[in-house]
Tab-separated table of C-alpha atoms and ligand atoms in Angstrom:
chain	number	residue	atom	x	y	z
A	24	UNK	CA	-30.450	-32.666	64.147
A	25	UNK	CA	-31.510	-34.676	67.171
A	26	UNK	CA	-32.378	-38.413	66.917
A	27	UNK	CA	-36.003	-39.256	66.190
A	28	UNK	CA	-38.033	-41.699	68.315
A	29	UNK	CA	-37.969	-44.227	65.472
A	30	UNK	CA	-34.193	-44.036	65.150
A	31	UNK	CA	-33.827	-44.651	68.894
A	32	UNK	CA	-36.167	-47.571	68.717
A	33	UNK	CA	-34.138	-48.967	65.855
A	34	UNK	CA	-31.039	-48.657	67.982
A	35	UNK	CA	-32.721	-50.473	70.942
A	36	UNK	CA	-33.630	-53.324	68.568
A	37	UNK	CA	-29.880	-54.016	68.377
A	38	UNK	CA	-29.565	-54.343	72.182
A	39	UNK	CA	-30.095	-57.886	73.530
A	40	UNK	CA	-31.033	-58.842	77.075
A	41	UNK	CA	-27.926	-60.864	77.994
A	42	UNK	CA	-29.932	-63.571	79.709
A	43	UNK	CA	-32.883	-63.822	77.370
A	44	UNK	CA	-31.011	-63.419	74.092
A	45	UNK	CA	-33.663	-61.319	72.462
A	46	UNK	CA	-33.676	-57.537	71.805
A	47	UNK	CA	-35.290	-55.159	74.252
A	48	UNK	CA	-37.982	-54.002	71.855
A	49	UNK	CA	-39.093	-57.534	70.929
A	50	UNK	CA	-39.153	-58.495	74.614
A	51	UNK	CA	-41.506	-55.526	75.228
A	52	UNK	CA	-39.091	-54.071	77.824
A	53	UNK	CA	-38.919	-50.565	76.384
A	54	UNK	CA	-41.660	-48.584	78.079
A	55	UNK	CA	-40.765	-45.036	77.162
A	56	UNK	CA	-38.643	-43.279	74.552
A	57	UNK	CA	-38.533	-39.556	74.942
A	58	UNK	CA	-36.080	-37.527	72.816
A	59	UNK	CA	-35.714	-34.008	74.035
A	60	UNK	CA	-33.074	-31.982	72.217
A	61	UNK	CA	-29.715	-33.537	73.012
A	62	UNK	CA	-31.099	-35.707	75.736
A	63	UNK	CA	-32.957	-39.069	75.435
A	64	UNK	CA	-34.982	-40.415	78.334
A	65	UNK	CA	-35.718	-44.098	78.324
A	66	UNK	CA	-37.721	-46.320	80.712
A	67	UNK	CA	-36.780	-50.016	80.459
A	68	UNK	CA	-38.789	-52.623	82.340
A	69	UNK	CA	-36.747	-55.548	83.595
A	70	UNK	CA	-38.123	-58.980	84.335
A	71	UNK	CA	-36.994	-58.790	88.014
A	72	UNK	CA	-35.841	-55.983	90.384
A	73	UNK	CA	-32.951	-58.353	91.181
A	74	UNK	CA	-31.595	-58.207	87.661
A	75	UNK	CA	-27.865	-58.856	87.669
A	76	UNK	CA	-27.400	-57.313	84.239
A	77	UNK	CA	-28.592	-53.782	84.876
A	78	UNK	CA	-25.232	-52.069	84.435
A	79	UNK	CA	-24.395	-54.071	81.288
A	80	UNK	CA	-27.826	-53.318	79.760
A	81	UNK	CA	-27.445	-49.617	80.513
A	82	UNK	CA	-23.952	-49.584	78.914
A	83	UNK	CA	-25.228	-51.455	75.767
A	84	UNK	CA	-28.155	-48.998	75.391
A	85	UNK	CA	-25.919	-45.939	75.682
A	86	UNK	CA	-23.487	-47.376	73.130
A	87	UNK	CA	-26.240	-48.332	70.675
A	88	UNK	CA	-28.046	-44.984	70.824
A	89	UNK	CA	-24.799	-43.071	70.388
A	90	UNK	CA	-23.706	-45.340	67.488
A	91	UNK	CA	-27.082	-44.646	65.807
A	92	UNK	CA	-26.529	-40.865	66.266
A	93	UNK	CA	-23.082	-41.148	64.676
A	94	UNK	CA	-24.455	-43.295	61.816
A	95	UNK	CA	-27.191	-40.638	61.070
A	96	UNK	CA	-24.871	-37.667	61.632
A	97	UNK	CA	-27.121	-36.536	64.568
A	98	UNK	CA	-25.970	-34.782	67.721
A	99	UNK	CA	-24.620	-37.320	70.276
A	100	UNK	CA	-27.291	-37.314	72.982
A	101	UNK	CA	-27.051	-37.779	76.718
A	102	UNK	CA	-28.843	-41.079	77.358
A	103	UNK	CA	-30.711	-41.342	80.662
A	104	UNK	CA	-32.061	-44.852	81.389
A	105	UNK	CA	-34.538	-45.500	84.202
A	106	UNK	CA	-35.189	-49.133	85.146
A	107	UNK	CA	-38.436	-50.400	86.437
A	108	UNK	CA	-39.298	-54.104	86.992
A	109	UNK	CA	-42.269	-56.370	86.386
A	110	UNK	CA	-41.793	-59.920	87.375
A	111	UNK	CA	-43.607	-61.933	84.739
A	112	UNK	CA	-45.455	-65.180	84.988
A	113	UNK	CA	-43.867	-68.309	83.607
A	114	UNK	CA	-46.356	-68.205	80.823
A	115	UNK	CA	-49.936	-67.522	80.117
A	116	UNK	CA	-50.821	-71.250	80.429
A	117	UNK	CA	-50.722	-70.942	84.181
A	118	UNK	CA	-53.625	-68.414	84.271
A	119	UNK	CA	-55.572	-70.604	81.838
A	120	UNK	CA	-55.021	-73.674	83.903
A	121	UNK	CA	-56.446	-72.012	86.985
A	122	UNK	CA	-53.555	-71.904	89.423
A	123	UNK	CA	-54.746	-72.104	93.052
A	124	UNK	CA	-52.480	-69.070	93.633
A	125	UNK	CA	-53.442	-66.794	90.745
A	126	UNK	CA	-51.870	-63.704	92.384
A	127	UNK	CA	-48.430	-65.283	92.756
A	128	UNK	CA	-46.261	-64.807	89.738
A	129	UNK	CA	-43.332	-67.163	90.380
A	130	UNK	CA	-43.268	-70.172	92.633
A	131	UNK	CA	-39.802	-71.545	93.420
A	132	UNK	CA	-39.135	-74.697	95.553
A	133	UNK	CA	-35.924	-75.083	97.537
A	134	UNK	CA	-35.010	-78.708	98.158
A	135	UNK	CA	-32.122	-80.779	99.417
A	136	UNK	CA	-31.137	-84.420	99.286
A	137	UNK	CA	-30.916	-84.572	103.084
A	138	UNK	CA	-31.389	-82.523	106.224
A	139	UNK	CA	-28.918	-80.164	107.788
A	140	UNK	CA	-27.296	-78.832	104.619
A	141	UNK	CA	-28.794	-75.412	104.999
A	142	UNK	CA	-31.942	-75.652	102.890
A	143	UNK	CA	-34.022	-73.507	105.319
A	144	UNK	CA	-31.167	-71.058	105.671
A	145	UNK	CA	-30.861	-70.610	101.889
A	146	UNK	CA	-34.704	-70.417	101.541
A	147	UNK	CA	-34.720	-67.668	104.193
A	148	UNK	CA	-31.817	-65.748	102.653
A	149	UNK	CA	-33.368	-65.958	99.138
A	150	UNK	CA	-36.731	-64.737	100.377
A	151	UNK	CA	-35.400	-61.874	102.499
A	152	UNK	CA	-32.691	-61.012	99.876
A	153	UNK	CA	-35.164	-60.842	96.963
A	154	UNK	CA	-37.453	-58.608	99.064
A	155	UNK	CA	-34.476	-56.321	99.900
A	156	UNK	CA	-33.899	-56.016	96.148
A	157	UNK	CA	-37.405	-54.749	95.692
A	158	UNK	CA	-39.611	-57.785	95.043
A	159	UNK	CA	-42.781	-58.805	96.841
A	160	UNK	CA	-41.901	-62.118	98.407
A	161	UNK	CA	-43.563	-64.888	100.380
A	162	UNK	CA	-41.822	-67.786	102.147
A	163	UNK	CA	-43.806	-70.966	102.647
A	164	UNK	CA	-42.250	-73.267	105.201
A	165	UNK	CA	-43.333	-76.613	103.813
A	166	UNK	CA	-40.872	-78.555	105.915
A	167	UNK	CA	-43.774	-80.024	107.881
A	168	UNK	CA	-41.578	-82.508	109.725
A	169	UNK	CA	-39.128	-79.961	111.061
A	170	UNK	CA	-40.140	-76.353	110.461
A	171	UNK	CA	-37.247	-73.904	110.956
A	172	UNK	CA	-38.956	-70.656	109.804
A	173	UNK	CA	-40.425	-69.831	113.255
A	174	UNK	CA	-36.852	-69.598	114.629
A	175	UNK	CA	-35.137	-68.228	111.528
A	176	UNK	CA	-37.588	-65.435	111.051
A	177	UNK	CA	-38.200	-64.873	114.769
A	178	UNK	CA	-41.961	-65.693	114.864
A	179	UNK	CA	-41.949	-67.230	118.348
A	180	UNK	CA	-43.780	-64.413	120.123
A	181	UNK	CA	-46.176	-63.571	117.222
A	182	UNK	CA	-49.787	-64.788	117.382
A	183	UNK	CA	-51.299	-66.703	114.522
A	184	UNK	CA	-54.315	-65.073	112.905
A	185	UNK	CA	-57.070	-66.178	110.503
A	186	UNK	CA	-59.756	-64.369	108.615
A	187	UNK	CA	-62.664	-66.564	107.640
A	188	UNK	CA	-61.055	-69.777	106.458
A	189	UNK	CA	-57.826	-68.071	105.356
A	190	UNK	CA	-54.655	-67.811	107.399
A	191	UNK	CA	-53.139	-64.341	107.640
A	192	UNK	CA	-49.422	-64.707	106.815
A	193	UNK	CA	-46.853	-63.185	109.193
A	194	UNK	CA	-45.171	-60.047	107.805
A	195	UNK	CA	-41.584	-59.875	108.967
A	196	UNK	CA	-38.218	-58.640	107.547
A	197	UNK	CA	-40.002	-57.562	104.340
A	198	UNK	CA	-41.570	-60.953	103.577
A	199	UNK	CA	-44.842	-62.665	104.137
A	200	UNK	CA	-44.573	-66.162	105.631
A	201	UNK	CA	-46.555	-69.129	106.894
A	202	UNK	CA	-45.386	-72.267	108.697
A	203	UNK	CA	-46.868	-75.355	110.222
A	204	UNK	CA	-44.623	-74.534	113.218
A	205	UNK	CA	-47.024	-71.763	114.304
A	206	UNK	CA	-50.137	-74.040	113.964
A	207	UNK	CA	-49.061	-76.929	116.112
A	208	UNK	CA	-47.576	-77.429	119.525
A	209	UNK	CA	-43.820	-76.808	119.005
A	210	UNK	CA	-42.829	-79.627	121.379
A	211	UNK	CA	-44.989	-82.293	119.806
A	212	UNK	CA	-43.458	-84.644	117.261
A	213	UNK	CA	-44.786	-83.981	113.741
A	214	UNK	CA	-45.815	-87.353	112.372
A	215	UNK	CA	-47.653	-87.274	109.076
A	216	UNK	CA	-48.984	-90.105	107.039
A	217	UNK	CA	-48.947	-89.535	103.249
A	218	UNK	CA	-52.508	-88.146	102.865
A	219	UNK	CA	-52.073	-85.923	106.019
A	220	UNK	CA	-48.848	-84.510	104.623
A	221	UNK	CA	-50.695	-83.803	101.439
A	222	UNK	CA	-53.471	-82.022	103.286
A	223	UNK	CA	-51.098	-80.071	105.477
A	224	UNK	CA	-49.168	-78.742	102.522
A	225	UNK	CA	-52.257	-77.932	100.538
A	226	UNK	CA	-53.732	-75.968	103.450
A	227	UNK	CA	-50.586	-73.986	104.100
A	228	UNK	CA	-50.090	-73.225	100.430
A	229	UNK	CA	-53.625	-72.408	99.350
A	230	UNK	CA	-55.359	-71.290	102.538
A	231	UNK	CA	-52.817	-68.542	103.262
A	232	UNK	CA	-53.847	-65.117	102.092
A	233	UNK	CA	-50.586	-64.308	100.232
A	234	UNK	CA	-51.976	-61.311	98.299
A	235	UNK	CA	-49.946	-60.271	95.285
A	236	UNK	CA	-46.486	-61.805	95.236
A	237	UNK	CA	-43.647	-61.684	92.715
A	238	UNK	CA	-41.968	-64.713	94.240
A	239	UNK	CA	-43.181	-67.428	96.606
A	240	UNK	CA	-40.229	-69.420	97.954
A	241	UNK	CA	-41.146	-72.864	99.236
A	242	UNK	CA	-38.804	-74.495	101.765
A	243	UNK	CA	-39.462	-78.264	101.160
A	244	UNK	CA	-38.758	-81.077	103.600
A	245	UNK	CA	-35.412	-82.767	102.952
A	246	UNK	CA	-35.310	-85.788	100.634
A	247	UNK	CA	-37.708	-86.937	98.020
A	248	UNK	CA	-41.091	-87.493	99.633
A	249	UNK	CA	-44.836	-86.813	99.810
A	250	UNK	CA	-44.731	-83.071	100.056
A	251	UNK	CA	-42.689	-82.627	96.828
A	252	UNK	CA	-45.189	-84.809	94.983
A	253	UNK	CA	-48.176	-82.899	96.294
A	254	UNK	CA	-46.480	-79.621	95.509
A	255	UNK	CA	-45.727	-80.673	91.917
A	256	UNK	CA	-49.295	-81.735	91.339
A	257	UNK	CA	-50.889	-78.759	93.024
A	258	UNK	CA	-48.865	-75.712	92.072
A	259	UNK	CA	-47.512	-74.362	88.781
A	260	UNK	CA	-43.847	-74.125	89.753
A	261	UNK	CA	-41.361	-72.106	87.803
A	262	UNK	CA	-38.519	-74.237	89.038
A	263	UNK	CA	-36.484	-75.632	91.915
A	264	UNK	CA	-33.209	-74.846	93.637
A	265	UNK	CA	-31.225	-77.665	95.204
A	266	UNK	CA	-28.979	-76.896	98.130
A	267	UNK	CA	-25.905	-79.055	98.668
A	268	UNK	CA	-22.791	-79.023	100.780
A	269	UNK	CA	-19.487	-79.826	99.006
A	270	UNK	CA	-18.823	-83.321	100.436
A	271	UNK	CA	-19.183	-86.398	98.282
A	272	UNK	CA	-21.939	-87.917	100.479
A	273	UNK	CA	-23.963	-84.745	100.280
A	274	UNK	CA	-23.540	-84.607	96.508
A	275	UNK	CA	-24.871	-88.117	96.140
A	276	UNK	CA	-28.101	-87.138	97.933
A	277	UNK	CA	-28.327	-83.843	96.009
A	278	UNK	CA	-28.151	-85.819	92.791
A	279	UNK	CA	-31.218	-87.755	93.885
A	280	UNK	CA	-33.038	-84.493	94.623
A	281	UNK	CA	-32.088	-83.131	91.173
A	282	UNK	CA	-33.407	-86.286	89.538
A	283	UNK	CA	-36.625	-86.128	91.607
A	284	UNK	CA	-37.338	-82.678	90.299
A	285	UNK	CA	-36.715	-83.626	86.682
A	286	UNK	CA	-38.861	-86.679	87.057
A	287	UNK	CA	-41.654	-84.431	88.259
A	288	UNK	CA	-41.137	-82.236	85.222
A	289	UNK	CA	-39.973	-79.309	87.370
A	290	UNK	CA	-37.290	-77.076	85.818
A	291	UNK	CA	-33.973	-77.128	87.724
A	292	UNK	CA	-33.042	-73.522	88.306
A	293	UNK	CA	-29.714	-74.676	89.708
A	294	UNK	CA	-27.590	-75.820	92.624
A	295	UNK	CA	-26.404	-73.719	95.569
A	296	UNK	CA	-23.275	-74.786	97.459
A	297	UNK	CA	-23.738	-74.062	101.138
A	298	UNK	CA	-21.010	-74.321	103.775
A	299	UNK	CA	-18.653	-74.015	100.904
A	300	UNK	CA	-15.737	-73.006	103.163
A	301	UNK	CA	-15.263	-71.622	106.670
A	302	UNK	CA	-14.394	-68.005	107.330
A	303	UNK	CA	-12.689	-67.551	110.713
A	304	UNK	CA	-13.015	-64.368	112.858
A	305	UNK	CA	-9.563	-63.413	111.428
A	306	UNK	CA	-11.135	-63.418	107.926
A	307	UNK	CA	-8.989	-66.381	106.937
A	308	UNK	CA	-10.777	-68.964	104.751
A	309	UNK	CA	-10.527	-72.698	105.633
A	310	UNK	CA	-11.512	-75.402	103.122
A	311	UNK	CA	-13.363	-77.849	105.359
A	312	UNK	CA	-15.593	-80.000	103.177
A	313	UNK	CA	-13.950	-79.772	99.686
A	314	UNK	CA	-14.916	-76.378	98.373
A	315	UNK	CA	-16.342	-76.494	94.857
A	316	UNK	CA	-17.699	-80.070	95.116
A	317	UNK	CA	-21.280	-79.069	94.555
A	318	UNK	CA	-20.256	-76.920	91.578
A	319	UNK	CA	-18.554	-79.923	89.924
A	320	UNK	CA	-21.633	-82.002	90.713
A	321	UNK	CA	-23.875	-79.387	89.008
A	322	UNK	CA	-21.572	-79.361	85.976
A	323	UNK	CA	-21.566	-83.113	85.587
A	324	UNK	CA	-25.353	-83.178	85.849
A	325	UNK	CA	-25.656	-80.345	83.316
A	326	UNK	CA	-27.460	-78.111	85.849
A	327	UNK	CA	-26.686	-74.419	86.379
A	328	UNK	CA	-24.572	-73.483	89.436
A	329	UNK	CA	-26.108	-70.561	91.237
A	330	UNK	CA	-23.472	-69.593	93.815
A	331	UNK	CA	-21.976	-70.527	97.105
A	332	UNK	CA	-22.324	-69.427	100.715
A	333	UNK	CA	-19.503	-69.929	103.265
A	334	UNK	CA	-19.940	-71.134	106.842
A	335	UNK	CA	-19.741	-68.226	109.228
A	336	UNK	CA	-20.582	-68.084	112.864
A	337	UNK	CA	-22.483	-64.837	112.252
A	338	UNK	CA	-24.887	-66.480	109.807
A	339	UNK	CA	-25.654	-69.246	112.301
A	340	UNK	CA	-26.188	-66.652	115.069
A	341	UNK	CA	-28.571	-64.563	112.900
A	342	UNK	CA	-30.469	-67.727	111.998
A	343	UNK	CA	-30.836	-68.712	115.692
A	344	UNK	CA	-31.801	-65.162	116.685
A	345	UNK	CA	-34.411	-64.825	113.885
A	346	UNK	CA	-32.703	-61.702	112.558
A	347	UNK	CA	-31.930	-62.438	108.879
A	348	UNK	CA	-31.526	-58.771	107.931
A	349	UNK	CA	-28.434	-58.604	110.220
A	350	UNK	CA	-26.641	-60.622	107.546
A	351	UNK	CA	-26.468	-57.392	105.473
A	352	UNK	CA	-25.151	-55.287	108.340
A	353	UNK	CA	-21.608	-54.567	109.493
A	354	UNK	CA	-18.276	-54.318	107.787
A	355	UNK	CA	-17.606	-57.972	106.903
A	356	UNK	CA	-21.255	-58.804	106.231
A	357	UNK	CA	-22.283	-61.436	103.700
A	358	UNK	CA	-24.797	-59.101	102.112
A	359	UNK	CA	-23.009	-58.877	98.790
A	360	UNK	CA	-22.632	-62.573	98.448
A	361	UNK	CA	-26.327	-63.180	99.341
A	362	UNK	CA	-27.364	-60.426	96.896
A	363	UNK	CA	-25.314	-62.191	94.146
A	364	UNK	CA	-27.020	-65.431	94.872
A	365	UNK	CA	-30.467	-63.770	94.746
A	366	UNK	CA	-29.645	-62.069	91.392
A	367	UNK	CA	-28.436	-65.296	89.904
A	368	UNK	CA	-31.665	-67.147	91.030
A	369	UNK	CA	-33.804	-64.274	89.729
A	370	UNK	CA	-32.036	-64.362	86.431
A	371	UNK	CA	-32.551	-68.118	85.973
A	372	UNK	CA	-36.209	-67.651	86.873
A	373	UNK	CA	-36.607	-64.934	84.131
A	374	UNK	CA	-34.845	-67.186	81.614
A	375	UNK	CA	-37.041	-70.193	82.541
A	376	UNK	CA	-40.236	-68.077	82.266
A	377	UNK	CA	-39.291	-66.430	79.005
A	378	UNK	CA	-38.506	-69.761	77.470
A	379	UNK	CA	-41.888	-70.948	78.596
A	380	UNK	CA	-40.543	-74.229	79.622
A	381	UNK	CA	-43.169	-74.616	82.347
A	382	UNK	CA	-45.258	-77.746	81.909
A	383	UNK	CA	-47.912	-78.995	84.274
A	384	UNK	CA	-46.240	-81.981	85.837
A	385	UNK	CA	-47.685	-85.307	85.037
A	386	UNK	CA	-46.752	-88.168	87.288
A	387	UNK	CA	-46.378	-91.730	86.263
A	388	UNK	CA	-45.674	-94.384	88.933
A	389	UNK	CA	-43.966	-97.450	87.706
B	430	ADP	P1	-31.749	-77.822	106.554
B	430	ADP	O1	-32.942	-76.909	106.304
B	430	ADP	O2	-31.059	-78.267	105.341
B	430	ADP	O3	-32.097	-78.933	107.484
B	430	ADP	P2	-30.856	-75.560	108.110
B	430	ADP	O4	-30.950	-74.385	107.156
B	430	ADP	O5	-31.888	-75.660	109.147
B	430	ADP	O6	-30.645	-76.917	107.310
B	430	ADP	O7	-29.394	-75.394	108.729
B	430	ADP	C1	-28.975	-76.235	109.776
B	430	ADP	C2	-28.101	-75.445	110.774
B	430	ADP	O8	-26.946	-75.056	110.129
B	430	ADP	C3	-28.805	-74.237	111.248
B	430	ADP	O9	-28.504	-74.012	112.651
B	430	ADP	C4	-28.172	-73.105	110.461
B	430	ADP	O10	-28.088	-71.917	111.218
B	430	ADP	C5	-26.782	-73.575	110.248
B	430	ADP	N1	-26.223	-73.128	108.953
B	430	ADP	C6	-26.725	-73.430	107.715
B	430	ADP	N2	-25.940	-72.837	106.818
B	430	ADP	C7	-24.973	-72.177	107.470
B	430	ADP	C8	-23.776	-71.433	107.043
B	430	ADP	N3	-23.508	-71.213	105.797
B	430	ADP	N4	-22.988	-70.904	108.056
B	430	ADP	C9	-23.226	-71.175	109.311
B	430	ADP	N5	-24.277	-71.907	109.714
B	430	ADP	C10	-25.118	-72.395	108.818
């Protein structure tokens, strides 16, 4: 006797999503159960195409369905699991509160305590990496004082376009992007008073025709200034990522960035350690800045640690050349490490949204 649909569903009620700690049926992730003789076809919808737990979930499903068959004395079926993905909104409140970006599902800010630690590099890698893993991604270069995206994504020779009063984002390397760097003279200093910074951010964020996005990654200016405040008041953020290098002085600044986000009521998705160690051309690893320092800082602040990226000359070269996809090419590429980082950020985003921890930030100045 083969397993019935109900018996299979009962088996799936015992399988938990390892991140979300609820069973797949309760989470609404089981989209199809099709028993056919000694074969069972299942479609399971994940909360992100960058899910790091796919293999584990597949294994748990197979084990649960086979255990159910044994329990009922049914034929042990072949279990075929197909995964789809639907990035969900943080929670329904966002739609109700009228987000200025209703077609963007998850908005993530990338910040740093100070400049030069690799915030734009990590923003770029996250955006391009999530897109490679199958998501629809936008990258908003909100570093209005020193935009790096024109160089890092190779936008120099592309013309800026607008339709009506909306900017058309550049579509490169699988992502949509907009930057102040393509709207102003690249050689002029960018000096913004508070209200102008507010206006520039608002325009870039809300007057760009992003279309439907799973993730919008926002590369913030370094430090704890005007743009972060405007962003927090204007957009329903899912959370923020703080980039930090391992040295003590960098950690001190990153702590301030972490506190700024929590003061703004923005969920801290976690800390990324950039320039963790140096990899020479010989493949040997050199511990330049005190590898692991940012991880310890994250632990002491009770914030998740998302992963680390080493210093390599190839990463710097691909940033300068505006060829981010080259980071996934070649024998010793960093592709696997970047994918791991993207998966870990996507997983934190899914957890934050499922827990519905999003609150519209309220700001009190004392
Ligand atoms: P930030 O946005 O924090 O000011 P950037 O991302 O612009 O910093 O990085 C500063 C410089 O350091 C850039 O030239 C970038 O290519 C380089 N860089 C950043 N991270 C790495 C890394 N892990 N390995 C090599 N070069 C890096």
